[in-house]
């Protein structure tokens, strides 16, 4: 190449880079697409993903987990079976791994979960307890765990899945032994242990207005009236195409906002009967967009968390045989129509 030609080529390259249409590492850095988290931040919201310890050995997986989201939730690592496997013996290995990972990537942690009927250790479920004994066990667990993560997590799902579909209390070990007051107690103990953490009640099938979400509404109003430290309600949003979209989601979020509570979509996925067709994936994309639009429309809906980001690590196929394809990225980690629908709903023009 002659000198003149070299100069022309260099000038042309500079113009292309300035116009943002050149390729190469510098241009890529310049051109980088905003992440879901960055798009959500423009609306004052977060966009998060759940994760789980075994997956963290997959470098392609952790790379995207660390870059696309600003909030992460441990799918299992902070549950009772993992954190207090023997009575009074605490193990923070899994939860700490996720907190450290989040810190490395400047992400916040939605901590999950303190009081649940599931994934409890055998020592707790294999014997009977008097009410005073169980109360002491619960208080110690909550306060030890919340104190350990004090200042390191953004929020706690304090009580998970406390109601039945008809709005009656679920007959858990907690309810049966301690009565409904265990919920207020749990919130108060958690608040004492970390006054800075946002405290949530969290459940599934409460996205639409109905008996189960009404039960939360009534309870939340009572707790607020009694000055119990409750900050928000988590709507898990494990949706399924075959059951229809919860059309009253926005209205439902709004009534909790009016109680001066935050709301969040905490475990979003949209499963379908397999095989996934283009039509079903398009329908799924619409649902992801619609739930995002609903959250953005309600001032106190603070953010959205998907229940992991790739179909490769989704919980669905193991629990609902024949169903899956529930997340915005497929099992090869490639983005699906739902991913682009999320970006569009967050206001990005491709
Ligand atoms: O994602 C979790 C999965 O790995 C566990 O096997 C499962 C056990 O119940 O729990 C999953 O997470 C649940 C969450 O903690 C609460 N809401 C429902 C989620 C899906 O089951």
PDB file of N, CA and C in Angstrom, residues 307-347:
ATOM      1  N   UNK A 307     -35.314 -16.473  37.167  1.00  0.00           N
ATOM      2  CA  UNK A 307     -34.871 -17.595  38.017  1.00  0.00           C
ATOM      3  C   UNK A 307     -33.842 -18.419  37.257  1.00  0.00           C
ATOM      4  N   UNK A 308     -32.659 -17.842  37.207  1.00  0.00           N
ATOM      5  CA  UNK A 308     -31.507 -18.169  36.369  1.00  0.00           C
ATOM      6  C   UNK A 308     -31.766 -17.647  34.961  1.00  0.00           C
ATOM      7  N   UNK A 309     -30.721 -17.552  34.150  1.00  0.00           N
ATOM      8  CA  UNK A 309     -30.909 -16.847  32.876  1.00  0.00           C
ATOM      9  C   UNK A 309     -30.882 -17.765  31.651  1.00  0.00           C
ATOM     10  N   UNK A 310     -30.356 -18.976  31.801  1.00  0.00           N
ATOM     11  CA  UNK A 310     -30.307 -19.890  30.654  1.00  0.00           C
ATOM     12  C   UNK A 310     -31.064 -21.183  30.922  1.00  0.00           C
ATOM     13  N   UNK A 311     -31.719 -21.681  29.879  1.00  0.00           N
ATOM     14  CA  UNK A 311     -32.445 -22.957  29.983  1.00  0.00           C
ATOM     15  C   UNK A 311     -31.520 -24.094  30.414  1.00  0.00           C
ATOM     16  N   UNK A 312     -30.223 -23.917  30.200  1.00  0.00           N
ATOM     17  CA  UNK A 312     -29.266 -24.958  30.594  1.00  0.00           C
ATOM     18  C   UNK A 312     -29.360 -25.264  32.090  1.00  0.00           C
ATOM     19  N   UNK A 313     -29.648 -24.250  32.899  1.00  0.00           N
ATOM     20  CA  UNK A 313     -29.658 -24.455  34.358  1.00  0.00           C
ATOM     21  C   UNK A 313     -31.022 -24.173  34.993  1.00  0.00           C
ATOM     22  N   UNK A 314     -32.063 -24.227  34.196  1.00  0.00           N
ATOM     23  CA  UNK A 314     -33.402 -23.985  34.752  1.00  0.00           C
ATOM     24  C   UNK A 314     -33.869 -25.182  35.585  1.00  0.00           C
ATOM     25  N   UNK A 315     -34.642 -24.900  36.646  1.00  0.00           N
ATOM     26  CA  UNK A 315     -35.177 -25.952  37.515  1.00  0.00           C
ATOM     27  C   UNK A 315     -36.367 -26.675  36.891  1.00  0.00           C
ATOM     28  N   UNK A 316     -36.926 -26.098  35.819  1.00  0.00           N
ATOM     29  CA  UNK A 316     -38.215 -26.571  35.314  1.00  0.00           C
ATOM     30  C   UNK A 316     -38.212 -28.034  34.835  1.00  0.00           C
ATOM     31  N   UNK A 317     -37.311 -28.442  33.930  1.00  0.00           N
ATOM     32  CA  UNK A 317     -37.449 -29.798  33.384  1.00  0.00           C
ATOM     33  C   UNK A 317     -37.421 -30.897  34.454  1.00  0.00           C
ATOM     34  N   UNK A 318     -36.688 -30.664  35.528  1.00  0.00           N
ATOM     35  CA  UNK A 318     -36.610 -31.685  36.577  1.00  0.00           C
ATOM     36  C   UNK A 318     -37.912 -31.787  37.369  1.00  0.00           C
ATOM     37  N   UNK A 319     -38.649 -30.699  37.450  1.00  0.00           N
ATOM     38  CA  UNK A 319     -39.850 -30.676  38.291  1.00  0.00           C
ATOM     39  C   UNK A 319     -41.137 -30.845  37.460  1.00  0.00           C
ATOM     40  N   UNK A 320     -41.125 -30.335  36.231  1.00  0.00           N
ATOM     41  CA  UNK A 320     -42.279 -30.476  35.338  1.00  0.00           C
ATOM     42  C   UNK A 320     -41.824 -31.215  34.078  1.00  0.00           C
ATOM     43  N   UNK A 321     -41.826 -32.546  34.112  1.00  0.00           N
ATOM     44  CA  UNK A 321     -41.345 -33.297  32.944  1.00  0.00           C
ATOM     45  C   UNK A 321     -42.122 -32.914  31.689  1.00  0.00           C
ATOM     46  N   UNK A 322     -41.395 -32.736  30.585  1.00  0.00           N
ATOM     47  CA  UNK A 322     -42.044 -32.367  29.323  1.00  0.00           C
ATOM     48  C   UNK A 322     -42.217 -30.874  29.159  1.00  0.00           C
ATOM     49  N   UNK A 323     -41.844 -30.103  30.190  1.00  0.00           N
ATOM     50  CA  UNK A 323     -41.927 -28.643  30.088  1.00  0.00           C
ATOM     51  C   UNK A 323     -40.527 -28.040  30.209  1.00  0.00           C
ATOM     52  N   UNK A 324     -40.394 -26.797  29.765  1.00  0.00           N
ATOM     53  CA  UNK A 324     -39.085 -26.137  29.873  1.00  0.00           C
ATOM     54  C   UNK A 324     -39.016 -24.912  29.001  1.00  0.00           C
ATOM     55  N   UNK A 325     -37.796 -24.650  28.491  1.00  0.00           N
ATOM     56  CA  UNK A 325     -37.520 -23.489  27.614  1.00  0.00           C
ATOM     57  C   UNK A 325     -38.032 -22.197  28.234  1.00  0.00           C
ATOM     58  N   UNK A 326     -37.886 -22.066  29.551  1.00  0.00           N
ATOM     59  CA  UNK A 326     -38.591 -21.021  30.307  1.00  0.00           C
ATOM     60  C   UNK A 326     -37.846 -19.696  30.396  1.00  0.00           C
ATOM     61  N   UNK A 327     -36.570 -19.683  30.040  1.00  0.00           N
ATOM     62  CA  UNK A 327     -35.749 -18.490  30.308  1.00  0.00           C
ATOM     63  C   UNK A 327     -35.380 -17.747  29.025  1.00  0.00           C
ATOM     64  N   UNK A 328     -34.841 -16.530  29.124  1.00  0.00           N
ATOM     65  CA  UNK A 328     -34.580 -15.721  27.922  1.00  0.00           C
ATOM     66  C   UNK A 328     -33.376 -16.165  27.088  1.00  0.00           C
ATOM     67  N   UNK A 329     -32.557 -17.067  27.608  1.00  0.00           N
ATOM     68  CA  UNK A 329     -31.449 -17.617  26.833  1.00  0.00           C
ATOM     69  C   UNK A 329     -31.652 -19.135  26.745  1.00  0.00           C
ATOM     70  N   UNK A 330     -31.300 -19.739  25.623  1.00  0.00           N
ATOM     71  CA  UNK A 330     -31.526 -21.174  25.459  1.00  0.00           C
ATOM     72  C   UNK A 330     -30.421 -22.002  26.132  1.00  0.00           C
ATOM     73  N   UNK A 331     -30.454 -23.307  25.951  1.00  0.00           N
ATOM     74  CA  UNK A 331     -29.488 -24.142  26.674  1.00  0.00           C
ATOM     75  C   UNK A 331     -28.092 -24.108  26.044  1.00  0.00           C
ATOM     76  N   UNK A 332     -27.964 -23.429  24.904  1.00  0.00           N
ATOM     77  CA  UNK A 332     -26.632 -23.172  24.334  1.00  0.00           C
ATOM     78  C   UNK A 332     -26.148 -21.776  24.738  1.00  0.00           C
ATOM     79  N   UNK A 333     -26.852 -21.122  25.613  1.00  0.00           N
ATOM     80  CA  UNK A 333     -26.559 -19.765  26.101  1.00  0.00           C
ATOM     81  C   UNK A 333     -26.819 -18.686  25.035  1.00  0.00           C
ATOM     82  N   UNK A 334     -27.587 -19.038  24.011  1.00  0.00           N
ATOM     83  CA  UNK A 334     -27.913 -18.053  22.968  1.00  0.00           C
ATOM     84  C   UNK A 334     -29.207 -17.322  23.343  1.00  0.00           C
ATOM     85  N   UNK A 335     -29.254 -16.005  23.072  1.00  0.00           N
ATOM     86  CA  UNK A 335     -30.467 -15.250  23.410  1.00  0.00           C
ATOM     87  C   UNK A 335     -31.657 -15.670  22.559  1.00  0.00           C
ATOM     88  N   UNK A 336     -32.820 -15.718  23.192  1.00  0.00           N
ATOM     89  CA  UNK A 336     -34.073 -16.101  22.535  1.00  0.00           C
ATOM     90  C   UNK A 336     -34.914 -14.842  22.276  1.00  0.00           C
ATOM     91  N   UNK A 337     -36.020 -14.971  21.574  1.00  0.00           N
ATOM     92  CA  UNK A 337     -36.874 -13.787  21.356  1.00  0.00           C
ATOM     93  C   UNK A 337     -37.210 -13.068  22.666  1.00  0.00           C
ATOM     94  N   UNK A 338     -37.357 -13.824  23.751  1.00  0.00           N
ATOM     95  CA  UNK A 338     -37.688 -13.193  25.040  1.00  0.00           C
ATOM     96  C   UNK A 338     -36.631 -12.174  25.458  1.00  0.00           C
ATOM     97  N   UNK A 339     -35.366 -12.467  25.170  1.00  0.00           N
ATOM     98  CA  UNK A 339     -34.298 -11.537  25.539  1.00  0.00           C
ATOM     99  C   UNK A 339     -34.467 -10.203  24.797  1.00  0.00           C
ATOM    100  N   UNK A 340     -34.746 -10.276  23.513  1.00  0.00           N
ATOM    101  CA  UNK A 340     -34.893  -9.042  22.734  1.00  0.00           C
ATOM    102  C   UNK A 340     -36.172  -8.302  23.132  1.00  0.00           C
ATOM    103  N   UNK A 341     -37.182  -9.079  23.514  1.00  0.00           N
ATOM    104  CA  UNK A 341     -38.428  -8.454  23.986  1.00  0.00           C
ATOM    105  C   UNK A 341     -38.195  -7.717  25.300  1.00  0.00           C
ATOM    106  N   UNK A 342     -37.379  -8.293  26.172  1.00  0.00           N
ATOM    107  CA  UNK A 342     -37.042  -7.613  27.426  1.00  0.00           C
ATOM    108  C   UNK A 342     -36.333  -6.298  27.144  1.00  0.00           C
ATOM    109  N   UNK A 343     -35.371  -6.340  26.232  1.00  0.00           N
ATOM    110  CA  UNK A 343     -34.618  -5.121  25.889  1.00  0.00           C
ATOM    111  C   UNK A 343     -35.568  -4.048  25.344  1.00  0.00           C
ATOM    112  N   UNK A 344     -36.453  -4.475  24.473  1.00  0.00           N
ATOM    113  CA  UNK A 344     -37.391  -3.505  23.878  1.00  0.00           C
ATOM    114  C   UNK A 344     -38.310  -2.936  24.967  1.00  0.00           C
ATOM    115  N   UNK A 345     -38.789  -3.807  25.863  1.00  0.00           N
ATOM    116  CA  UNK A 345     -39.689  -3.322  26.927  1.00  0.00           C
ATOM    117  C   UNK A 345     -38.964  -2.355  27.851  1.00  0.00           C
ATOM    118  N   UNK A 346     -37.651  -2.533  27.979  1.00  0.00           N
ATOM    119  CA  UNK A 346     -36.850  -1.620  28.812  1.00  0.00           C
ATOM    120  C   UNK A 346     -36.440  -0.366  28.045  1.00  0.00           C
ATOM    121  N   UNK A 347     -36.927  -0.263  26.810  1.00  0.00           N
ATOM    122  CA  UNK A 347     -36.779   0.979  26.075  1.00  0.00           C
ATOM    123  C   UNK A 347     -35.635   1.004  25.090  1.00  0.00           C
TER     124      UNK A 347
END
